[in-house]
Amino acid sequence: MEYNNIFQPGNIGKCKTKNRIIMAPMGNINMADPIGRPLSKMIDYFTERAKGGTGILITGLIPVSQGIDPTVSEDNDTTYFPRIDSSSRTRLSGWRDLASAVHSYDSKIFIQLTAGLGRVGSPEVALKGKILKSASLNKNFYVPQLPHIPYTDMGIKKIVKSFGQSAVNAKVSGIDGVQLHGHEGYLMDQLTSAPWNRRKFGRYKNKFQFAIDVVHEIKERCGKDFPIIYRLDLTQALRESYGDEIFKNRFKGMERTIEEGLEMCKALAATGVDAFDVDKGCYDNWFYPHPPAYFDDIPYVEEMAGRLKAYFDKENIQSKVIAVGKMGNPSKAQEVLEKNWADFIMLGRPLLADPYWPQKVKEGRTKEIIHCIGDQEGCIQSFILGGHPCCTVNPYTGFEDTKKVEKASKVKNVAIIGAGPGGCEAAKILVHRGHKVTLYEKEDKAGGQLIAGSKPKIKHDVAKYIENLQYQMELLEKKGLKINYNNEVNVEELKGKYDVIICSNGLKPFIPNIEGSNNIKSIESRDFLNNNMELPQDVRKVTIVGGGIVGCEVGYALAHEKGIDVTIVEMLPNLMTGVVHANRSMLLWMMMGKGSPTGRKEDAIKEPITAYVASKVVKFSEGKVVIKANRKRTNPFTPWTTLVPENIHNPFDKKLDPNDVEDIAIDTDYVIFSTGGRANDTLYYKLLNENAANEIYCIGDAREPGRAWEAITSANEIARFI
């Protein structure tokens, strides 16, 4: 078998597992009831991955510090996290149901326990009068003006005891083991690493002590054979990410070095930790522990897991090593095991996109795998804004308990206009339900707006998803789907011929009317991408009007692939407003010339991109773009900070005076407009006006310009209803 290493049985401590695939912990926010008992939503979410063949499942983080860390609770002592820190039989019933369900499919389940959030917790509780706490006197990550006072040793010992109680509660509920959440800059990491633990006195000035105490407590309460995995950033990689000057000035020259990380793993292995999964980075370079689409496959597996594995082999340490970091490509996962960089592979978002990844790989059906596109809009941004984990390309993720596909009671004749991700999702569901479906597409292949978005080299994950989308349509054609490519259909061709018409025909680009537009060569960003990013001869300087995600991706692609001098002009106070933090911060990092898709500084762009925020283009002249820029505009390149959602009030924010501006003339040879688009809803309203079918729907960008997530979700909803 081509992927034989992946499907070898293994063990973590005394826990046997049927293969080497582990589901990474991803926060199960809002998947439990207000007291923290897992709901059917959470149980069915994990059961689906067990059905798909995953060997070990790990829950998202479960705080043990309720009542100690104020940031893990909501009003009236409710919680958006699942809970297991007390012996409430009401709560434990949910955990017993979860363990029983996944065990039915011979999967094991571990619970991820966390000390709490500390400096990366929500600042809202401070605005309600609660005192924020961390390992030392630290600034809040979201609102740096808010300080965190140090926990007392007594407070830390309470957390240690709570770890033990939570672990034994998990054990009696049927959970197979514990994963300790010691990475990424959360409270356990804050107590065990130099950037945040600057304690001079007491037991916990020793940076390893808290982790050692927790492991001792769990083994004492649960027995030495109860397995523990420790999740660790082998290094925060702050110097590597930002260079000596920023590292010294912003981070006080402190981080966990790889050598210290190896030493910590050795100490914890001697204490009883059975396995380690290691990555790099923290909240201040969040793109490392949450690698976006821009990274190449397995960007740091050899450097992190591979180094720890070699170290353990040299030191004759028996603890296992788990590799993590963009291993959704089966051949890369196999390579990691073949090269002995790790004993297990850990998949996160690939199992959200396709719960049946293990089964498909084992059966040699890799072309059928639905690939994660790395946008992180569903799996992360959703719960940041108050939702729960879901997935852009898999509308059932997080809805396994409610979304079901059933055969249609009445077969209908359906036309779908547009083979973008929404149109293809509708076609897939409708064919499976037994309807007669015709799909019209004006281009020669499926993909819609994503085709343009896949053109830059950094969008390789999207290109892979489009390949799979095209393959899915080919399979559906064998089951009766009719596809009319190169056909921009009109009302006359549709009227009276179908029971249902679904408009999924995209958007129309918007270009603002600016004085002097005839004086300069220009193009709209989607046209530029669809034209394979070709530039007129002698273009060396490009100005991009619009600093959203598309404008910034195009700007970086020009600098990275063509060596172009790029300037971006954005009207809002920040670049990429509303974009998930990991993707936004990585793109800023690369635009600064600090990093690259390989993760190596030597592959970074040579000249950083220039960006003006809170600025407006007012005029074009020969070789010039004239802008009015706010004099108090902020530095747009701060990837170590995040943008606070607009529903979170930050009293320390200062509004810019819109009249405090200066005129700046930018030298340029070419202008690319990345100023958004408007719904292409003309056909939809004509169809409604002509009463062209009994049922007429509009989805995706044709209804309202948005993301693939909204297009696929709405398409799925409608297709399951018809």
XYZ file of C-alpha atoms in Angstrom:
722
model
C 0.000 0.000 0.000
C 1.386 3.398 -1.040
C 0.690 4.978 2.357
C 1.475 1.954 4.494
C 3.368 3.892 7.209
C 0.298 6.001 7.952
C -1.820 2.939 8.665
C 0.549 1.009 10.920
C -0.836 0.451 14.436
C 0.903 2.399 17.181
C 0.731 3.277 20.831
C 1.023 6.269 23.126
C 1.932 4.886 26.493
C -0.475 2.009 27.099
C -3.020 3.413 24.638
C -3.078 1.383 21.405
C -4.209 3.028 18.193
C -5.162 1.506 14.836
C -3.130 3.950 12.738
C -0.781 6.942 13.009
C -3.383 9.630 12.348
C -4.283 12.024 15.156
C -6.918 14.739 14.893
C -5.446 18.026 16.117
C -7.247 19.926 18.875
C -9.362 22.760 17.518
C -11.444 24.762 19.961
C -14.946 23.359 20.457
C -16.266 26.837 21.239
C -20.052 27.015 21.662
C -20.488 23.258 21.126
C -21.522 22.670 24.737
C -24.438 23.979 26.772
C -23.955 27.069 28.992
C -22.734 24.949 31.919
C -20.154 23.181 29.735
C -21.778 19.796 29.007
C -20.950 18.576 25.470
C -24.010 18.759 23.198
C -24.962 16.533 20.277
C -23.240 19.125 18.076
C -19.868 18.302 19.654
C -20.490 14.554 19.938
C -21.558 14.171 16.299
C -18.657 16.380 15.159
C -16.110 13.956 16.643
C -18.075 10.832 15.760
C -17.979 11.801 12.081
C -14.149 11.913 12.195
C -14.114 8.560 13.998
C -16.286 7.111 11.217
C -13.778 8.485 8.716
C -10.979 6.389 10.221
C -8.947 8.742 12.444
C -6.983 6.812 15.089
C -6.922 9.351 17.920
C -9.200 12.370 18.304
C -8.247 15.279 20.561
C -10.827 17.771 21.788
C -10.369 21.505 21.640
C -9.048 23.255 24.736
C -10.978 22.700 27.961
C -10.045 25.175 30.745
C -9.420 23.810 34.221
C -9.301 27.310 35.716
C -12.968 28.252 35.984
C -13.250 30.720 38.856
C -9.482 31.370 38.772
C -8.843 32.797 35.304
C -11.596 35.401 34.752
C -11.322 35.228 30.952
C -12.678 31.653 30.626
C -16.162 32.433 31.965
C -19.055 34.483 30.657
C -21.814 36.313 32.531
C -23.517 34.426 35.393
C -20.699 31.847 35.438
C -21.734 30.410 32.074
C -19.104 29.328 29.573
C -18.512 29.084 25.845
C -16.032 26.234 26.499
C -16.926 22.647 27.368
C -16.136 21.902 31.037
C -14.899 18.873 32.967
C -13.189 20.544 35.938
C -15.817 19.531 38.505
C -17.481 16.211 39.228
C -20.896 17.380 38.038
C -22.745 14.310 36.810
C -24.725 16.562 34.483
C -21.546 17.625 32.703
C -19.918 14.202 32.778
C -22.900 12.618 31.049
C -21.976 14.496 27.868
C -18.387 13.282 28.053
C -19.486 9.689 28.565
C -21.704 9.915 25.484
C -18.817 11.356 23.468
C -16.335 8.655 24.510
C -18.851 5.881 23.868
C -19.684 7.179 20.389
C -16.111 7.400 19.092
C -15.094 4.091 20.686
C -17.734 2.376 18.553
C -15.492 3.031 15.533
C -12.284 1.897 17.293
C -11.039 5.471 17.642
C -9.505 6.791 20.836
C -10.250 10.214 22.276
C -8.012 12.445 24.384
C -9.128 15.605 26.139
C -7.055 18.768 25.797
C -6.777 20.510 29.148
C -5.591 24.098 29.392
C -4.515 26.196 32.372
C -6.436 29.132 30.930
C -5.903 32.097 28.666
C -4.017 34.710 30.684
C -2.715 37.564 28.508
C -4.470 36.210 25.406
C -7.889 36.112 27.048
C -10.692 38.489 26.142
C -10.094 41.977 27.570
C -13.848 42.496 27.997
C -13.834 41.111 31.529
C -11.446 43.887 32.625
C -13.926 46.460 31.377
C -16.465 44.775 33.678
C -14.250 45.247 36.714
C -12.396 41.915 36.877
C -8.633 41.745 37.376
C -6.660 40.176 34.532
C -3.889 37.746 35.512
C -0.876 36.121 33.882
C 2.490 34.581 34.812
C 4.022 38.003 35.425
C 3.084 41.625 34.850
C 2.112 41.314 31.182
C 0.141 43.347 28.675
C -3.119 42.056 27.231
C -2.628 40.821 23.687
C -5.764 42.494 22.295
C -5.720 45.738 24.282
C -2.104 46.335 25.366
C -3.128 49.229 27.605
C -4.656 46.660 29.992
C -2.176 45.034 32.402
C -2.222 41.508 33.837
C -0.997 41.073 37.396
C 0.984 37.926 38.334
C -0.763 34.889 39.784
C 0.310 34.028 43.306
C 1.974 30.659 43.871
C -1.184 29.648 45.752
C -3.344 30.523 42.746
C -1.082 28.490 40.469
C -1.241 25.504 42.825
C -5.044 25.645 42.623
C -4.751 25.324 38.854
C -2.398 22.346 39.293
C -4.949 20.606 41.535
C -7.703 21.351 39.046
C -5.688 19.660 36.292
C -5.646 16.495 38.391
C -9.371 16.612 39.107
C -10.219 17.310 35.468
C -8.025 14.437 34.276
C -9.552 11.900 36.642
C -13.044 13.117 35.677
C -12.083 12.444 32.071
C -10.750 9.002 32.928
C -13.926 7.864 34.692
C -15.960 9.246 31.767
C -14.188 6.892 29.367
C -11.706 9.377 27.880
C -8.494 7.590 26.834
C -5.911 10.212 27.775
C -5.019 13.869 28.265
C -3.274 16.369 26.057
C -1.782 19.315 27.940
C -2.138 22.628 26.145
C 1.342 24.050 26.732
C 1.929 25.997 23.527
C 1.050 29.076 21.494
C 1.222 31.633 24.290
C -1.730 30.521 26.419
C -1.406 30.515 30.208
C 0.514 27.233 30.477
C 3.015 28.569 27.939
C 3.120 31.892 29.794
C 4.085 30.093 33.015
C 6.743 27.967 31.308
C 8.612 30.370 29.016
C 10.747 33.485 29.231
C 8.693 35.996 27.221
C 6.012 36.032 29.926
C 7.411 34.327 33.043
C 9.783 36.829 34.659
C 9.136 35.726 38.244
C 12.083 36.305 40.602
C 10.800 34.464 43.646
C 8.775 31.407 44.596
C 8.343 27.915 43.219
C 7.362 28.967 39.721
C 10.345 31.126 38.881
C 11.658 27.788 37.550
C 10.083 27.831 34.095
C 9.672 24.047 33.896
C 8.105 23.672 37.341
C 4.464 24.340 36.522
C 4.403 21.745 33.732
C 6.221 19.197 35.901
C 3.785 19.749 38.770
C 0.801 19.294 36.455
C 2.135 16.012 35.046
C 2.882 14.727 38.576
C -0.632 15.655 39.709
C -2.326 13.872 36.785
C -0.241 10.713 37.176
C -0.930 10.676 40.910
C -4.702 11.031 40.427
C -5.083 8.819 37.348
C -2.245 6.305 37.638
C 1.069 6.113 35.835
C -0.456 4.282 32.845
C -2.970 7.032 32.024
C -1.371 8.566 28.883
C -0.367 12.211 28.586
C 0.514 14.134 25.421
C 2.173 17.521 25.871
C 1.665 20.196 23.200
C 4.629 22.541 23.028
C 5.991 25.304 20.832
C 9.607 24.123 20.732
C 10.454 27.792 20.222
C 8.344 30.939 19.986
C 10.585 31.890 17.023
C 10.203 35.621 17.665
C 13.782 36.540 16.725
C 13.554 34.367 13.615
C 10.252 35.995 12.644
C 11.069 39.655 13.105
C 14.821 40.094 13.284
C 17.106 41.327 16.043
C 15.852 44.918 16.266
C 12.147 44.152 16.690
C 12.971 41.127 18.874
C 14.985 43.315 21.232
C 12.684 46.341 21.300
C 9.288 44.667 21.339
C 9.944 41.301 22.980
C 12.769 42.323 25.327
C 15.042 39.787 23.659
C 13.246 36.845 25.304
C 11.902 33.567 23.892
C 12.214 29.834 24.376
C 15.112 28.652 22.231
C 14.912 25.283 20.500
C 17.657 24.002 22.814
C 15.601 24.987 25.856
C 12.537 23.389 24.282
C 14.413 20.111 23.868
C 15.584 20.288 27.471
C 12.007 20.888 28.631
C 10.752 17.873 26.676
C 13.457 15.712 28.255
C 12.447 16.843 31.750
C 8.752 16.224 31.051
C 9.447 12.802 29.511
C 11.262 11.851 32.711
C 8.203 13.066 34.649
C 5.861 10.804 32.704
C 4.764 12.494 29.461
C 4.154 9.755 26.881
C 4.186 11.847 23.691
C 4.860 15.384 22.471
C 3.436 17.283 19.542
C 5.610 20.250 18.721
C 5.218 23.295 16.533
C 6.643 26.808 16.657
C 5.351 30.300 17.296
C 2.792 31.931 19.564
C 0.068 34.577 19.412
C 2.609 37.195 18.336
C 3.417 35.212 15.176
C 0.193 33.248 14.995
C 0.788 32.219 11.415
C 3.253 29.580 12.625
C 0.985 27.520 14.923
C -1.956 28.118 12.520
C -0.224 27.925 9.115
C -2.349 29.642 6.454
C -2.688 28.690 2.807
C 0.369 30.804 1.983
C 2.794 28.355 3.606
C 4.181 25.448 1.628
C 3.338 21.952 2.883
C 5.038 20.820 6.128
C 6.889 24.157 6.529
C 8.573 23.316 9.847
C 7.971 19.613 10.507
C 11.597 18.571 9.972
C 12.837 21.560 11.980
C 10.533 20.925 14.965
C 9.244 17.336 15.176
C 12.216 15.960 13.248
C 14.688 17.608 15.570
C 12.867 16.393 18.683
C 12.672 12.856 17.272
C 16.425 12.826 16.578
C 17.078 14.197 20.062
C 14.919 11.516 21.709
C 16.634 8.777 19.686
C 20.051 10.080 20.704
C 19.057 10.352 24.390
C 17.240 6.972 24.316
C 13.985 8.633 25.410
C 10.960 6.428 24.739
C 8.307 9.179 24.484
C 6.666 9.459 21.077
C 6.830 12.460 18.739
C 3.805 13.786 16.846
C 4.334 15.975 13.780
C 1.982 18.876 13.078
C 1.793 21.559 10.396
C 0.077 21.392 6.973
C 0.178 17.655 6.299
C -3.085 17.397 4.376
C -1.176 16.167 1.324
C -1.034 12.372 1.931
C 2.357 12.009 0.248
C 3.825 14.601 2.613
C 2.320 12.848 5.629
C 3.827 9.576 4.419
C 7.190 11.288 3.886
C 7.260 12.525 7.491
C 6.900 8.971 8.788
C 9.236 7.426 6.225
C 12.006 9.868 7.147
C 11.491 9.130 10.851
C 10.746 12.766 11.666
C 7.868 11.613 13.864
C 5.946 8.589 15.135
C 2.500 10.048 14.390
C 1.026 12.705 12.109
C -1.517 15.256 13.315
C -4.183 16.675 11.007
C -6.427 19.567 11.945
C -8.193 21.490 9.217
C -7.810 18.680 6.622
C -10.158 16.602 8.803
C -12.646 19.474 9.004
C -12.631 19.783 5.208
C -12.892 16.019 4.746
C -13.598 13.756 7.764
C -13.012 10.757 5.492
C -9.421 11.715 4.629
C -8.069 8.539 6.342
C -10.503 6.202 4.601
C -9.947 7.789 1.192
C -6.157 7.628 1.561
C -6.263 4.004 2.731
C -8.446 3.022 -0.228
C -6.313 4.924 -2.749
C -9.045 7.486 -3.457
C -6.857 10.542 -2.893
C -8.336 12.411 -5.877
C -11.639 12.460 -3.984
C -10.220 14.290 -0.946
C -11.851 17.685 -0.419
C -8.909 19.973 0.274
C -8.734 22.665 2.921
C -8.178 26.054 1.259
C -6.535 27.590 4.331
C -8.781 30.644 4.558
C -9.572 29.858 8.244
C -12.850 31.753 7.963
C -14.986 28.867 9.206
C -12.657 27.004 11.542
C -11.316 30.071 13.411
C -12.943 33.357 12.434
C -16.389 31.886 12.998
C -15.929 31.326 16.731
C -13.919 34.528 17.179
C -17.078 36.346 16.103
C -19.318 34.288 18.383
C -20.022 31.127 16.399
C -18.575 27.641 16.590
C -16.069 25.743 14.432
C -17.225 25.017 10.905
C -15.573 24.876 7.469
C -15.709 26.879 4.261
C -15.510 23.867 1.943
C -17.482 21.407 4.107
C -20.860 22.859 5.118
C -21.540 19.883 7.419
C -18.625 20.572 9.770
C -20.111 21.696 13.076
C -23.585 20.845 11.770
C -23.326 17.058 11.747
C -26.191 17.031 14.237
C -28.637 18.957 12.050
C -27.750 18.872 8.347
C -28.891 15.711 6.610
C -29.186 14.888 2.893
C -32.361 12.971 2.044
C -33.749 11.752 -1.247
C -36.210 14.201 -2.802
C -39.884 13.336 -2.432
C -40.570 14.934 -5.820
C -38.011 15.044 -8.633
C -37.573 18.539 -10.083
C -35.817 19.931 -13.122
C -33.191 22.395 -11.866
C -30.953 24.900 -13.642
C -27.905 26.326 -11.884
C -26.231 29.399 -13.357
C -22.528 29.528 -12.512
C -20.060 26.762 -11.597
C -18.315 28.536 -8.772
C -18.022 26.856 -5.368
C -21.672 27.678 -4.570
C -23.061 26.432 -7.865
C -21.011 23.230 -7.668
C -22.160 22.570 -4.100
C -25.786 22.974 -5.154
C -25.252 20.637 -8.107
C -23.613 17.994 -5.908
C -26.436 17.908 -3.353
C -29.255 18.098 -5.891
C -27.876 15.209 -7.968
C -27.404 13.078 -4.847
C -31.011 13.792 -3.891
C -32.259 12.574 -7.274
C -33.129 15.831 -9.065
C -32.429 16.475 -12.756
C -29.773 19.174 -12.857
C -28.267 21.314 -15.599
C -25.284 23.500 -14.745
C -24.464 26.497 -16.954
C -20.998 28.063 -16.822
C -19.719 30.901 -19.013
C -16.085 29.721 -18.738
C -14.604 26.381 -19.770
C -14.213 24.914 -16.273
C -15.555 25.011 -12.736
C -14.217 27.304 -10.015
C -15.787 30.724 -10.519
C -14.100 33.583 -8.661
C -11.698 31.112 -7.047
C -9.980 30.581 -10.391
C -8.658 34.143 -10.317
C -7.834 33.758 -6.639
C -5.738 30.660 -7.346
C -3.336 32.348 -9.776
C -0.669 33.613 -7.319
C 1.791 30.906 -6.275
C 0.888 31.471 -2.612
C -2.675 30.283 -3.382
C -1.636 26.698 -4.155
C -4.192 25.310 -1.682
C -7.013 27.009 -3.594
C -5.634 25.658 -6.890
C -5.709 22.139 -5.391
C -9.301 22.642 -4.242
C -10.351 23.740 -7.755
C -8.796 20.563 -9.179
C -10.914 18.536 -6.768
C -14.003 20.598 -7.611
C -13.532 19.855 -11.306
C -13.077 16.160 -10.512
C -16.296 16.143 -8.466
C -18.191 17.622 -11.421
C -16.778 14.935 -13.724
C -17.987 12.237 -11.339
C -21.432 13.884 -11.183
C -21.680 13.929 -14.980
C -21.519 10.129 -14.829
C -24.503 10.249 -12.446
C -26.640 12.436 -14.696
C -25.472 16.042 -14.206
C -25.540 18.056 -17.448
C -22.873 20.775 -17.678
C -22.949 23.434 -20.389
C -19.560 25.141 -20.319
C -18.836 28.298 -22.360
C -22.502 29.266 -22.111
C -23.535 32.603 -20.631
C -27.189 31.727 -20.487
C -30.010 34.316 -20.698
C -33.633 34.588 -19.582
C -35.046 33.360 -22.889
C -33.054 30.101 -22.670
C -34.319 29.454 -19.141
C -37.904 30.679 -19.001
C -40.493 27.953 -18.694
C -38.002 25.101 -19.024
C -37.162 24.436 -15.378
C -38.988 23.974 -12.102
C -36.144 25.635 -10.206
C -33.460 28.147 -11.189
C -30.505 28.962 -8.939
C -28.451 32.034 -9.824
C -24.842 31.684 -8.755
C -23.265 33.845 -11.417
C -20.846 35.922 -9.345
C -20.145 39.620 -9.108
C -19.324 42.625 -11.243
C -16.047 44.388 -10.351
C -16.361 47.963 -9.141
C -13.879 50.624 -10.261
C -14.252 54.101 -8.711
C -14.438 57.169 -10.909
C -11.215 59.077 -10.137
C -9.968 62.231 -11.836
C -7.355 61.587 -14.509
C -8.060 57.868 -14.974
C -7.243 58.229 -18.664
C -3.758 59.467 -17.815
C -2.464 56.127 -16.530
C -2.475 52.471 -17.524
C -4.718 50.419 -15.265
C -6.602 47.141 -14.844
C -9.052 45.583 -12.391
C -7.500 42.967 -10.065
C -9.623 39.991 -11.194
C -8.920 40.741 -14.834
C -5.242 41.001 -13.973
C -5.270 37.611 -12.237
C -7.298 35.912 -14.967
C -4.764 37.259 -17.460
C -2.084 35.293 -15.566
C -0.741 38.467 -13.956
C 0.795 39.704 -17.188
C 2.148 43.269 -17.094
C 2.894 45.682 -19.925
C 6.558 45.956 -20.823
C 8.756 48.315 -18.784
C 6.444 48.296 -15.747
C 8.602 48.458 -12.621
C 6.328 50.282 -10.169
C 2.724 49.284 -9.503
C 0.169 51.006 -7.273
C -2.731 48.929 -5.987
C -5.863 50.843 -5.047
C -7.489 48.866 -2.230
C -5.785 47.123 0.677
C -8.214 44.303 1.364
C -7.153 40.672 1.195
C -7.199 40.556 -2.633
C -5.182 43.754 -3.020
C -2.560 42.595 -0.532
C -2.301 39.119 -2.081
C -1.874 40.638 -5.544
C 0.690 43.093 -4.187
C 2.740 40.359 -2.556
C 2.503 38.129 -5.651
C 3.883 40.962 -7.794
C 6.774 41.562 -5.416
C 7.460 37.857 -4.823
C 7.081 36.479 -8.345
C 8.068 39.451 -10.512
C 10.262 41.657 -8.313
C 7.924 44.634 -8.795
C 8.064 47.743 -6.579
C 4.560 47.752 -5.028
C 2.608 50.470 -3.212
C -0.845 49.828 -1.715
C -3.376 52.558 -0.873
C -6.207 51.700 1.540
C -9.006 54.011 2.741
C -9.603 52.193 6.051
C -7.288 52.629 9.068
C -5.833 49.118 8.612
C -4.951 46.716 5.850
C -7.151 43.629 5.446
C -9.831 44.628 7.944
C -11.954 41.612 8.892
C -9.436 39.006 7.734
C -8.643 36.174 10.155
C -5.555 36.938 12.243
C -3.280 34.071 11.128
C -3.718 34.870 7.421
C -3.552 38.610 7.892
C -0.463 38.489 10.094
C 1.406 36.115 7.777
C 0.692 38.224 4.723
C 1.867 41.358 6.560
C 4.972 39.454 7.662
C 5.757 38.500 4.070
C 4.939 41.985 2.747
C 7.491 43.382 5.224
C 10.170 41.135 3.744
C 10.542 39.262 7.041
C 9.386 35.829 5.864
C 8.229 33.706 2.956
C 5.972 30.763 2.003
C 8.830 28.387 2.799
C 9.230 29.951 6.239
C 12.827 30.883 5.404
C 14.034 34.491 5.587
C 16.368 33.963 2.629
C 13.314 33.429 0.400
C 11.670 36.709 1.450
C 11.067 39.574 -0.982
C 14.050 41.899 -1.279
C 12.142 45.187 -1.129
C 9.303 45.548 1.397
C 5.935 46.693 0.095
C 4.903 50.279 0.850
C 1.387 50.826 2.162
C -0.661 53.923 3.010
C -3.683 53.351 5.228
C -6.386 55.914 6.082
C -5.591 57.292 2.633
C -7.609 58.027 -0.500
C -6.621 58.274 -4.147
C -7.850 61.641 -5.446
C -6.160 62.026 -8.835
C -4.027 60.347 -11.488
C -1.525 62.220 -13.599
C 1.203 61.049 -15.958
C 3.277 58.556 -13.923
C 1.733 59.681 -10.617
C -0.953 58.598 -8.177
C -1.964 61.486 -5.918
C -3.405 60.554 -2.536
C -4.651 62.329 0.568
C -3.139 60.488 3.537
C -4.099 60.987 7.163
C -1.128 62.408 9.058
C -1.926 60.298 12.138
C -2.193 57.020 10.193
C -0.723 54.035 12.000
C 2.074 51.729 10.898
C 0.225 49.149 8.772
C 2.877 46.473 9.316
C 2.406 45.108 12.836
C 1.770 41.367 12.407
C 2.347 40.791 16.134
C -0.945 42.528 16.932
C -4.494 41.728 15.887
C -7.546 43.766 14.991
C -10.253 43.656 17.648
C -13.729 42.744 16.260
C -15.939 45.784 15.820
C -18.440 44.596 18.447
C -15.692 44.765 21.123
C -15.368 48.306 22.445
C -11.797 49.443 23.036
C -11.924 52.662 25.094
C -8.262 53.330 24.309
C -8.834 53.617 20.553
C -8.277 57.100 19.172
C -10.336 58.170 16.171
C -8.495 59.821 13.323
C -9.376 63.390 12.336
C -10.565 63.024 8.716
C -9.429 66.572 7.948
C -5.845 66.082 9.138
C -4.449 64.966 5.769
C -1.463 65.547 3.537
C -1.059 65.263 -0.230
C 1.395 62.583 -1.390
C 2.350 61.829 -4.996
C 3.370 58.217 -5.683
C 5.492 57.407 -8.726
C 3.886 54.574 -10.675
C 3.863 52.870 -14.065
C 0.648 50.908 -13.633
C -2.439 50.861 -11.418
C -4.412 47.805 -10.305
C -7.853 48.416 -8.847
C -8.796 46.061 -6.032
C -11.874 47.931 -4.889
C -14.353 45.098 -4.545
C -17.419 44.299 -6.557
C -21.177 44.422 -6.688
C -23.675 41.583 -6.921
C -24.298 40.451 -10.483
C -28.016 40.164 -9.775
C -29.428 41.431 -13.081
C -30.280 37.949 -14.333
C -31.911 37.029 -11.016
C -34.262 39.998 -11.027
C -35.100 39.511 -14.715
C -36.008 35.898 -13.972
C -38.203 37.018 -11.081
C -39.866 39.676 -13.229
C -40.544 37.176 -16.008
C -41.767 34.523 -13.519
C -39.375 32.195 -15.317
C -39.782 29.266 -12.890
C -41.800 28.255 -9.848
C -38.740 28.565 -7.613
C -35.928 31.066 -8.210
C -33.014 31.494 -5.816
C -29.886 33.626 -5.682
C -26.717 32.592 -3.833
C -23.102 33.650 -3.337
C -21.696 36.801 -4.900
C -24.753 37.099 -7.144
C -26.754 37.895 -4.003
C -24.109 39.704 -1.971
C -20.324 39.777 -2.563
C -18.689 37.702 0.141
C -16.561 34.662 0.768
C -16.647 31.100 -0.503
C -17.947 30.144 2.944
C -21.256 32.017 2.502
C -21.656 30.819 -1.086
C -21.183 27.127 -0.236
C -23.288 27.319 2.931
C -26.255 28.995 1.258
C -26.029 26.641 -1.734
C -26.102 23.643 0.591
C -29.099 24.995 2.511
C -31.136 25.565 -0.630
C -30.160 22.294 -2.283
C -31.197 20.274 0.784
C -34.543 22.114 0.827
C -35.619 21.837 -2.830
